[in-house]
Backbone as JSON, one array per atom type, in Angstrom:
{
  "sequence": "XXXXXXXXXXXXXXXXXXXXXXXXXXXXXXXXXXXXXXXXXXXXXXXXXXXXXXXXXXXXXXXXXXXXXXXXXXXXXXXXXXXXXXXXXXXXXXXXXXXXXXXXXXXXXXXXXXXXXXXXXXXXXXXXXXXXXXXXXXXXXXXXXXXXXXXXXXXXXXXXXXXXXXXXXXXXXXXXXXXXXXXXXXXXXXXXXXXX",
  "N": [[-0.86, -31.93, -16.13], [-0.2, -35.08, -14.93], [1.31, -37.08, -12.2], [2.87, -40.16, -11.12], [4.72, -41.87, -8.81], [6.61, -44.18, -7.4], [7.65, -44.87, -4.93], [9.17, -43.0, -1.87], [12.34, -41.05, -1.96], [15.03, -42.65, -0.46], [16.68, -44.4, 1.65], [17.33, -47.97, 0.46], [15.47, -47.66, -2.03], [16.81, -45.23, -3.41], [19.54, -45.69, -3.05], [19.56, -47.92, -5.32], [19.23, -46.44, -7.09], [20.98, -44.48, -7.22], [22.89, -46.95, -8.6], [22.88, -47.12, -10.81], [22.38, -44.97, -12.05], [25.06, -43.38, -10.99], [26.57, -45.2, -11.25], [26.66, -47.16, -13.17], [25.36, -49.52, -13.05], [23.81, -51.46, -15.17], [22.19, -53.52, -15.19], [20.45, -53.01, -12.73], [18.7, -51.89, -13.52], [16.46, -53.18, -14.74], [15.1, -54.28, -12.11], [14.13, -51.8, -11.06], [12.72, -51.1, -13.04], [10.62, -53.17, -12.75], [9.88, -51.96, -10.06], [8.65, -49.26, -11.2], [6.76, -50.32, -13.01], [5.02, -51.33, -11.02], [4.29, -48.57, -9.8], [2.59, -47.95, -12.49], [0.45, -49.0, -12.31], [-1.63, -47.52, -10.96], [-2.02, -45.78, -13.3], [-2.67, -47.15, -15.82], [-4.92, -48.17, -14.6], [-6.76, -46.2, -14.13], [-10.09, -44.53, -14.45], [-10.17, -42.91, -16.95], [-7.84, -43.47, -18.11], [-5.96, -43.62, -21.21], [-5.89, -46.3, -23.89], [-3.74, -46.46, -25.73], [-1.04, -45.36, -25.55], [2.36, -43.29, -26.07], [5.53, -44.02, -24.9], [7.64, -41.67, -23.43], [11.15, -41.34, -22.9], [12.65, -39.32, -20.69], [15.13, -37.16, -22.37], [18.77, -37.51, -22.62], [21.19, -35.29, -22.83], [23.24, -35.45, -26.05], [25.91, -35.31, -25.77], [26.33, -35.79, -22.92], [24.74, -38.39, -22.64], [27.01, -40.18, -24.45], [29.02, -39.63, -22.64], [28.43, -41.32, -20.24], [27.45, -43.85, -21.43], [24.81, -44.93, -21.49], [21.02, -43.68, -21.54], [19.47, -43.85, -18.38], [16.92, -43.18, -18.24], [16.0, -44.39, -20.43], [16.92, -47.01, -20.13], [14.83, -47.15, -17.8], [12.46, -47.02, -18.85], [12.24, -49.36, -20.89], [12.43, -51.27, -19.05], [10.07, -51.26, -17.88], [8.08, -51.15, -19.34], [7.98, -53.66, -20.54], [7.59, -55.1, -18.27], [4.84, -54.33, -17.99], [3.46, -54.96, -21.09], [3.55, -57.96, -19.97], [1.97, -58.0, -17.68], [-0.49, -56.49, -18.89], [-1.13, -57.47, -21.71], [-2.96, -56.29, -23.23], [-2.89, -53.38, -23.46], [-1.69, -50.8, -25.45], [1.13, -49.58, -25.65], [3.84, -47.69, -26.52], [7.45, -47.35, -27.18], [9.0, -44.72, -27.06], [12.1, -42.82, -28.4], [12.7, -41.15, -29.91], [11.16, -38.82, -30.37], [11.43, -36.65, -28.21], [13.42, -34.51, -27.93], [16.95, -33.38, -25.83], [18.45, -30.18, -26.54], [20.13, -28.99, -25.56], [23.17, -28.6, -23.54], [22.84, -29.11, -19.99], [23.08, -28.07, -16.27], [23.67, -30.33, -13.78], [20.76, -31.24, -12.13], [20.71, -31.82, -9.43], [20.8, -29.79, -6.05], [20.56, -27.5, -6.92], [18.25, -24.48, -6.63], [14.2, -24.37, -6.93], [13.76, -22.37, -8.79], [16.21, -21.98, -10.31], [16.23, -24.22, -11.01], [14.39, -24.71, -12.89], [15.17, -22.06, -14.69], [17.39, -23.29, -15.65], [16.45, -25.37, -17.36], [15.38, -24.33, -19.2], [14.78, -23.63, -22.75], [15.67, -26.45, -23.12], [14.43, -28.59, -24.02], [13.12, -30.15, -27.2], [10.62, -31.12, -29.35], [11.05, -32.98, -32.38], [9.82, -34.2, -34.02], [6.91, -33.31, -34.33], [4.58, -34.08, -35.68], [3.83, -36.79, -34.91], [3.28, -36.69, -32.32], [0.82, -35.64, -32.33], [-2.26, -35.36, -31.12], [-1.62, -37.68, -29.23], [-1.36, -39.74, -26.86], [0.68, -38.99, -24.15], [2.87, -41.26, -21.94], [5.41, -39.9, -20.28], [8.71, -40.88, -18.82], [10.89, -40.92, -15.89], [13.8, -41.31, -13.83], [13.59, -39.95, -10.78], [11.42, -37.27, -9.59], [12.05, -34.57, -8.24], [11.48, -31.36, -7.99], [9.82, -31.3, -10.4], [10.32, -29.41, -12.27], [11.49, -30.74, -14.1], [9.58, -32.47, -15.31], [8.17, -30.73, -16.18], [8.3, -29.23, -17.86], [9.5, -30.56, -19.8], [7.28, -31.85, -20.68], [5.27, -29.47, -21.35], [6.48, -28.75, -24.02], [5.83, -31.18, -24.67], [2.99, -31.36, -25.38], [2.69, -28.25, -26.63], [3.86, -29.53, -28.89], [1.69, -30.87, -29.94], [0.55, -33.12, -28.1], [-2.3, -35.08, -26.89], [-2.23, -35.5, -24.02], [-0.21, -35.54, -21.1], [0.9, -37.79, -19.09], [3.09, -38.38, -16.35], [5.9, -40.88, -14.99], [7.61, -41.56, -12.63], [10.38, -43.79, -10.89], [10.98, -42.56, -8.29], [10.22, -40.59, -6.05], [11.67, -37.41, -4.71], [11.76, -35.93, -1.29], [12.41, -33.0, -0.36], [13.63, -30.39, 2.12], [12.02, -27.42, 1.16], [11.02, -28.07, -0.75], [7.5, -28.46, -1.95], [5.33, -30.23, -0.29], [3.25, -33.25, -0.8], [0.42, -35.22, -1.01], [0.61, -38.06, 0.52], [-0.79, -40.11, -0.91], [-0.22, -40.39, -3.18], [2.16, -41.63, -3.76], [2.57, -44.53, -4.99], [-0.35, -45.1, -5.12], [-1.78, -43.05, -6.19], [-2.43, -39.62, -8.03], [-0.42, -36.8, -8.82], [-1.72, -33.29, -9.18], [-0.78, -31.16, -11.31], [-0.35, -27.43, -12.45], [0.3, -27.65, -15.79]],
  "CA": [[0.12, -33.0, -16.02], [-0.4, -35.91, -13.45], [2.43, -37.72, -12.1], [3.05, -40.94, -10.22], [5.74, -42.38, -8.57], [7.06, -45.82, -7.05], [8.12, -44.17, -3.71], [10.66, -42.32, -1.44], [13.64, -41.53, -2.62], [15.63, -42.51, 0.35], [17.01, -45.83, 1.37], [17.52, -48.86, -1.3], [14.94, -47.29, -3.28], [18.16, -44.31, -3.28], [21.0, -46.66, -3.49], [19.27, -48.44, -6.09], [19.11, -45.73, -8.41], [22.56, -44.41, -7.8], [23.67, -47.77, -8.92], [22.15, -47.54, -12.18], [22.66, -43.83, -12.8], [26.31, -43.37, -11.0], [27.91, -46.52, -11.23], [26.78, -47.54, -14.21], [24.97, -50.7, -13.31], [22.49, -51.34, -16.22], [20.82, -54.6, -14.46], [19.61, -52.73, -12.26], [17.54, -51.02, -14.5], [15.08, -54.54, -14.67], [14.44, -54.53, -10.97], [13.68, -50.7, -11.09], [11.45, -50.87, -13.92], [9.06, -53.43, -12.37], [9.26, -51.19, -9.4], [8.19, -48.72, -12.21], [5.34, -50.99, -13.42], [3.8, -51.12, -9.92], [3.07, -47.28, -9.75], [1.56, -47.42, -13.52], [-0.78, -49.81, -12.31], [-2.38, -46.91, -11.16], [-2.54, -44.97, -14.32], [-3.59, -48.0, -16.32], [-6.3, -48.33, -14.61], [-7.53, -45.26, -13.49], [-11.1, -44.61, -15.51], [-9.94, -41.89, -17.81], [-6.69, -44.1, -18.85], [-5.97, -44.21, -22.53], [-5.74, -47.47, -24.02], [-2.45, -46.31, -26.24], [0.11, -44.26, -25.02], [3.68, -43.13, -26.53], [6.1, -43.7, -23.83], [8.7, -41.49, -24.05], [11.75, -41.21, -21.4], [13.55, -38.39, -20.69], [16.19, -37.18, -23.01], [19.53, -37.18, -22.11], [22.13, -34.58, -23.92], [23.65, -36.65, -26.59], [27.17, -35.87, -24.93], [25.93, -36.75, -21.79], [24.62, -40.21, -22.7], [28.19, -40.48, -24.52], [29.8, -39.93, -21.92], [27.54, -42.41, -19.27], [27.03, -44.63, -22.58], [23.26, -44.84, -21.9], [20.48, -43.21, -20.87], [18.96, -44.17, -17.16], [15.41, -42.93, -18.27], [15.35, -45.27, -20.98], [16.57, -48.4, -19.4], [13.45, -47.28, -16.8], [10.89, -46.97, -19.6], [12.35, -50.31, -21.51], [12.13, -51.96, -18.39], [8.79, -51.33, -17.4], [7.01, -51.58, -20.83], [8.36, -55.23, -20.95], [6.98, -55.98, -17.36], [3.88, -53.98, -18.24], [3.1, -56.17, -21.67], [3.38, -58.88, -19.29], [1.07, -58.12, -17.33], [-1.47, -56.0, -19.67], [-1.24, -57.2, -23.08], [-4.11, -55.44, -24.22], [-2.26, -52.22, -23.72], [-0.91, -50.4, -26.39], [2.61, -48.92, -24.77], [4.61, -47.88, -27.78], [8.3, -46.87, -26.49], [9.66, -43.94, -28.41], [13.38, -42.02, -27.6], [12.81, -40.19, -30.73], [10.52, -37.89, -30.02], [11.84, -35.07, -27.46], [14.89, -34.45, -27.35], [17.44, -32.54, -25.51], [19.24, -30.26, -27.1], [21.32, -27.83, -24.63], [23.76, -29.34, -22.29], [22.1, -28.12, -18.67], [23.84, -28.37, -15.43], [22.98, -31.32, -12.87], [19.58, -30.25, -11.27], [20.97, -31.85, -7.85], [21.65, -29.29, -5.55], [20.04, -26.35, -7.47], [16.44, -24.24, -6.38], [13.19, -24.45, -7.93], [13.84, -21.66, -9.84], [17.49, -22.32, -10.81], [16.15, -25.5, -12.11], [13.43, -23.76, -14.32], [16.5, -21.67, -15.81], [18.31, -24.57, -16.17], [15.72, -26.22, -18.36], [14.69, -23.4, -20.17], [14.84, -24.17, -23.92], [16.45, -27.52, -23.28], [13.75, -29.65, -24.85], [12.7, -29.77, -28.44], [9.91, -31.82, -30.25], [11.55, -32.82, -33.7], [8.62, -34.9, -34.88], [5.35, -32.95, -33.82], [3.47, -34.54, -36.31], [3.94, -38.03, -34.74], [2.66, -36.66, -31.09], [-0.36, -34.72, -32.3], [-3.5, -36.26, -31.2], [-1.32, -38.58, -28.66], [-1.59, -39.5, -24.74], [2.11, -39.71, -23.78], [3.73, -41.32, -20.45], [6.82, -39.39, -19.97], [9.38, -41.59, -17.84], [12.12, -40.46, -15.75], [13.79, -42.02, -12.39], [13.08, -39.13, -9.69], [10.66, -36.32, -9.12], [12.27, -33.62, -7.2], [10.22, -30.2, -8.14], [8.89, -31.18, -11.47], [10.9, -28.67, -13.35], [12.01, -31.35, -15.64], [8.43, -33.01, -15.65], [7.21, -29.71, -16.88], [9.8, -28.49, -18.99], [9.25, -31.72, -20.88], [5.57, -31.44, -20.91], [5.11, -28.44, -22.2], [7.23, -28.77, -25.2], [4.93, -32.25, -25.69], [1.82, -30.13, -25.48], [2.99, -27.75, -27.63], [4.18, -30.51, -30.24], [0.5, -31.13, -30.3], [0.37, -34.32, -27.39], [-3.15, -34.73, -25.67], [-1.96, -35.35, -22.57], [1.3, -36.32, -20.83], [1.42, -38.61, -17.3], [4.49, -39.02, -15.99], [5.89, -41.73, -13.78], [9.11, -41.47, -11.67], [10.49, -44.44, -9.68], [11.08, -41.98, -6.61], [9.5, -39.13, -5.22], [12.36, -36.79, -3.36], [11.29, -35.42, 0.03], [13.11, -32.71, 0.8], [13.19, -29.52, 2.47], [12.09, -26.45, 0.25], [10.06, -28.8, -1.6], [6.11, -28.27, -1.47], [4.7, -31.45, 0.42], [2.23, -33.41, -1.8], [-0.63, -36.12, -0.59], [1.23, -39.43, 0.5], [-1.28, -41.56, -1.47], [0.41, -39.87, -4.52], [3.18, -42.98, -4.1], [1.8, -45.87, -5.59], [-1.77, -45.09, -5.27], [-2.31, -41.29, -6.55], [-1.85, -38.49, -9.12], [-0.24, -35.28, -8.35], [-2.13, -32.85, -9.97], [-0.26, -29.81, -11.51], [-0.47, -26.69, -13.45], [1.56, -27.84, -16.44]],
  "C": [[-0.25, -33.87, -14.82], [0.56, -36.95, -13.6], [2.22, -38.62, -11.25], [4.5, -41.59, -10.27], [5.7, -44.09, -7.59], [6.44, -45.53, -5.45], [8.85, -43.54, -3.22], [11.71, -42.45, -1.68], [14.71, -41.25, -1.05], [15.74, -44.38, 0.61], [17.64, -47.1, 0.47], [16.67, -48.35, -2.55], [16.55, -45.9, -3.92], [18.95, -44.84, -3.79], [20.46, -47.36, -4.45], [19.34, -47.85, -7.3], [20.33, -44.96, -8.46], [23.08, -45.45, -8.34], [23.33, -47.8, -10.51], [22.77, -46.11, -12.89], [24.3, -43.23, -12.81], [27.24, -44.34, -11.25], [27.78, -47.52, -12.3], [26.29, -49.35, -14.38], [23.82, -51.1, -13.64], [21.86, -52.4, -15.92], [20.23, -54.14, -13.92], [18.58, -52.44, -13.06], [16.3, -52.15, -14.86], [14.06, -54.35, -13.35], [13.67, -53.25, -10.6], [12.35, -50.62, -12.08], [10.19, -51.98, -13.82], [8.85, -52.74, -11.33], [8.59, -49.9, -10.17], [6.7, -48.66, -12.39], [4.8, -50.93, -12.25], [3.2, -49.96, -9.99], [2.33, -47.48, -11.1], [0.52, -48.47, -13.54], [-2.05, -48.79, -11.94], [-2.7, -46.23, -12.01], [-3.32, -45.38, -15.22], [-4.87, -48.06, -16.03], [-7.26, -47.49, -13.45], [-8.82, -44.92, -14.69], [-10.66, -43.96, -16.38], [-8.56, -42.0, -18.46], [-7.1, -44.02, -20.48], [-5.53, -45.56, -22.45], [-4.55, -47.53, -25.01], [-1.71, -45.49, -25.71], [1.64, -44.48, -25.47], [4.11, -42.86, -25.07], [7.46, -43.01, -23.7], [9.94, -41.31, -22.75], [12.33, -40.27, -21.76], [14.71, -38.37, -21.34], [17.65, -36.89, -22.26], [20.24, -36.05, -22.96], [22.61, -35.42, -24.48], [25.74, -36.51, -26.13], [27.49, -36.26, -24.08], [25.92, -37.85, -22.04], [25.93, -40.63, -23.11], [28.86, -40.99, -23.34], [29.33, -41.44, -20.55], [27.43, -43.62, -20.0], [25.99, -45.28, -22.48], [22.67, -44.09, -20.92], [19.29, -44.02, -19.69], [17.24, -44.38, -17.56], [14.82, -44.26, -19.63], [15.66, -46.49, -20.85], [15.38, -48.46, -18.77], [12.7, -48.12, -17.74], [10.93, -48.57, -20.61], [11.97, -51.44, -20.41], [10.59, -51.96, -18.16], [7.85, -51.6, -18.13], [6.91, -52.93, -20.6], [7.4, -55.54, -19.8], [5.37, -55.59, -17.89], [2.84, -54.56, -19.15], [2.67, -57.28, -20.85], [2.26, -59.2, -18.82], [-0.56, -57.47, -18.05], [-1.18, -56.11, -21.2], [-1.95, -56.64, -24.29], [-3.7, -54.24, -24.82], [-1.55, -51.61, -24.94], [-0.04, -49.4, -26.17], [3.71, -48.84, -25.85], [5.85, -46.88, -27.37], [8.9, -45.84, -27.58], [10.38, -42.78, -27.86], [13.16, -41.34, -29.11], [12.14, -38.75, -31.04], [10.2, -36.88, -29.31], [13.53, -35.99, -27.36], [15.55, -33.39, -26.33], [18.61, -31.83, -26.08], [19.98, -28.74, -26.81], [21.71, -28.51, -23.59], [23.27, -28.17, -20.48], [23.07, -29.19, -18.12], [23.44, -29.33, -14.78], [21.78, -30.7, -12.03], [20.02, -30.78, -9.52], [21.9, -30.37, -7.58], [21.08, -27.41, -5.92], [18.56, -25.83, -6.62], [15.94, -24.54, -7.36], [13.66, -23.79, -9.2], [15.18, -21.37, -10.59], [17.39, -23.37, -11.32], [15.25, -25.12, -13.02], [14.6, -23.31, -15.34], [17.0, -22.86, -16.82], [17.8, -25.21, -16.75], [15.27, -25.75, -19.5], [14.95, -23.54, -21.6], [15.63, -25.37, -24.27], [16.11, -28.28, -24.4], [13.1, -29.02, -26.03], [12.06, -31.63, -29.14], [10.43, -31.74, -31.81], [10.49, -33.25, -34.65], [7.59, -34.46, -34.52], [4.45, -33.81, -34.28], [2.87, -36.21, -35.92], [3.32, -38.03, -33.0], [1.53, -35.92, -31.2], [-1.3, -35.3, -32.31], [-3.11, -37.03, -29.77], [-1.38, -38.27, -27.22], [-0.17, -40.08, -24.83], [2.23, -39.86, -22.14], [4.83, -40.88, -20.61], [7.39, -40.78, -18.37], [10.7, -41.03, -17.38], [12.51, -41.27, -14.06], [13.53, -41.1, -11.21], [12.76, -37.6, -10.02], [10.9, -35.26, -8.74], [11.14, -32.39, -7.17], [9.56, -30.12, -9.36], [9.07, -29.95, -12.24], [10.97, -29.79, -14.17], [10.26, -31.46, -16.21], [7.53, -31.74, -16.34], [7.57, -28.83, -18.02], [9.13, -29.43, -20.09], [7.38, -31.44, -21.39], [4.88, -30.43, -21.42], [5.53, -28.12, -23.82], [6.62, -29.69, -25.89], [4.08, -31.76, -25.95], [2.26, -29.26, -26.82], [3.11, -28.66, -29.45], [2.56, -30.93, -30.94], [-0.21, -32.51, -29.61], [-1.06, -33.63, -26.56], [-3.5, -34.65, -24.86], [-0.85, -35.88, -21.95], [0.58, -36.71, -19.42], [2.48, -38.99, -17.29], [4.54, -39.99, -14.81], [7.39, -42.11, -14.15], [9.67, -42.94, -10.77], [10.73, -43.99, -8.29], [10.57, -40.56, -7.17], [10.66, -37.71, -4.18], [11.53, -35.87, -2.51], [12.38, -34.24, 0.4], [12.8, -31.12, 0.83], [12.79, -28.58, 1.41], [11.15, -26.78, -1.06], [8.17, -29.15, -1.41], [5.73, -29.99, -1.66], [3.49, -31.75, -0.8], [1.28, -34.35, -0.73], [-0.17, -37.33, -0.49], [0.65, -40.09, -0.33], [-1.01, -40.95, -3.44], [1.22, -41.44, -4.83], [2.5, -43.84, -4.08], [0.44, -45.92, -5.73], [-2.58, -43.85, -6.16], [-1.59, -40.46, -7.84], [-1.65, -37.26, -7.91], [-0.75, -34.21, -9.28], [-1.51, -31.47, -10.3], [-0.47, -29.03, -12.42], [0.57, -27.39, -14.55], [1.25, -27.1, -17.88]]
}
């Protein structure tokens, strides 16, 4: 799995994404997803980029999103495609919420350990369409990073489905204690490279 992100999740990059995810303000979700498009400038055009990729964003529970009445991850990934076209029309960035789902209500991962967020993910996600990710390079999209339980949870289940490689990309990175330190030039410039 190799992941990139925007940057730190602290500051306006922070308050920016509570406003989108707690308070329900879906403009944001434009200004986030060209901060988005900046980190996948590195994935684009790192040598060993595909030139198609299914982008899929993180599923929400479908009583979750009810209740929120959309999902965060796919304002990101709608946003950023659009700027992304923009700027790379060559690309072939094909956005698709149909293809993992979630389908066990899990608890909020704020606030939880590593390994209380593993639990907590544990048969969440489910590939309904394998046959439509087999062969495929997917970008997974989600708005923050913390320990890459989700990012691997998810990833595994694409793998499995028969995907030939997932990259993900986060608009933040969280920093915090208990959390194994990565290589600063991860944000905006770098992959994190993980078992996945």
């Amino acid at each position: 799995m190799k992941a990139v992100a925007y940057g730190n999740y602290h500051g306006e990059l922070r308050s920016l994404v509570h406003l989108l995810k707690y308070e329900g303000m879906q403009p944001v979700a434009r200004r986030l997803g060209k901060l988005l498009a900046d980190s996948l400038e590195t994935v684009v055009s790192s040598a060993d980029a595909p030139r198609q990729m299914l982008v899929i964003p993180v599923p929400m529970h479908p009583v979750k999103q009810r209740q929120r009445g959309f999902n965060h991850a796919e304002l990101l990934a709608r946003a950023a495609m659009a700027e992304m076209r923009r700027r790379h029309p060559q690309l072939g960035l094909h956005l698709e919420s149909s293809l993992l789902k979630r389908v066990r209500v899990t608890l909020s991962q704020a606030g939880l350990t590593t390994h209380q967020r593993r639990q907590n993910l544990r048969g969440a996600f489910f590939a309904p369409l394998p046959g439509r990710l087999a062969g495929r390079h997917v970008l997974l999209i989600d708005d923050i990073y913390t320990t890459g339980a989700t990012a691997r949870a998810c990833s595994r289940v694409l793998m499995n489905a028969g995907a030939a490689s997932v990259r993900v990309a986060t608009v933040a990175r969280a920093q915090r204690e208990g959390v194994a330190s990565w290589d600063p030039s991860f944000l905006r410039t770098g992959f994190l490279q993980s078992a996945g």
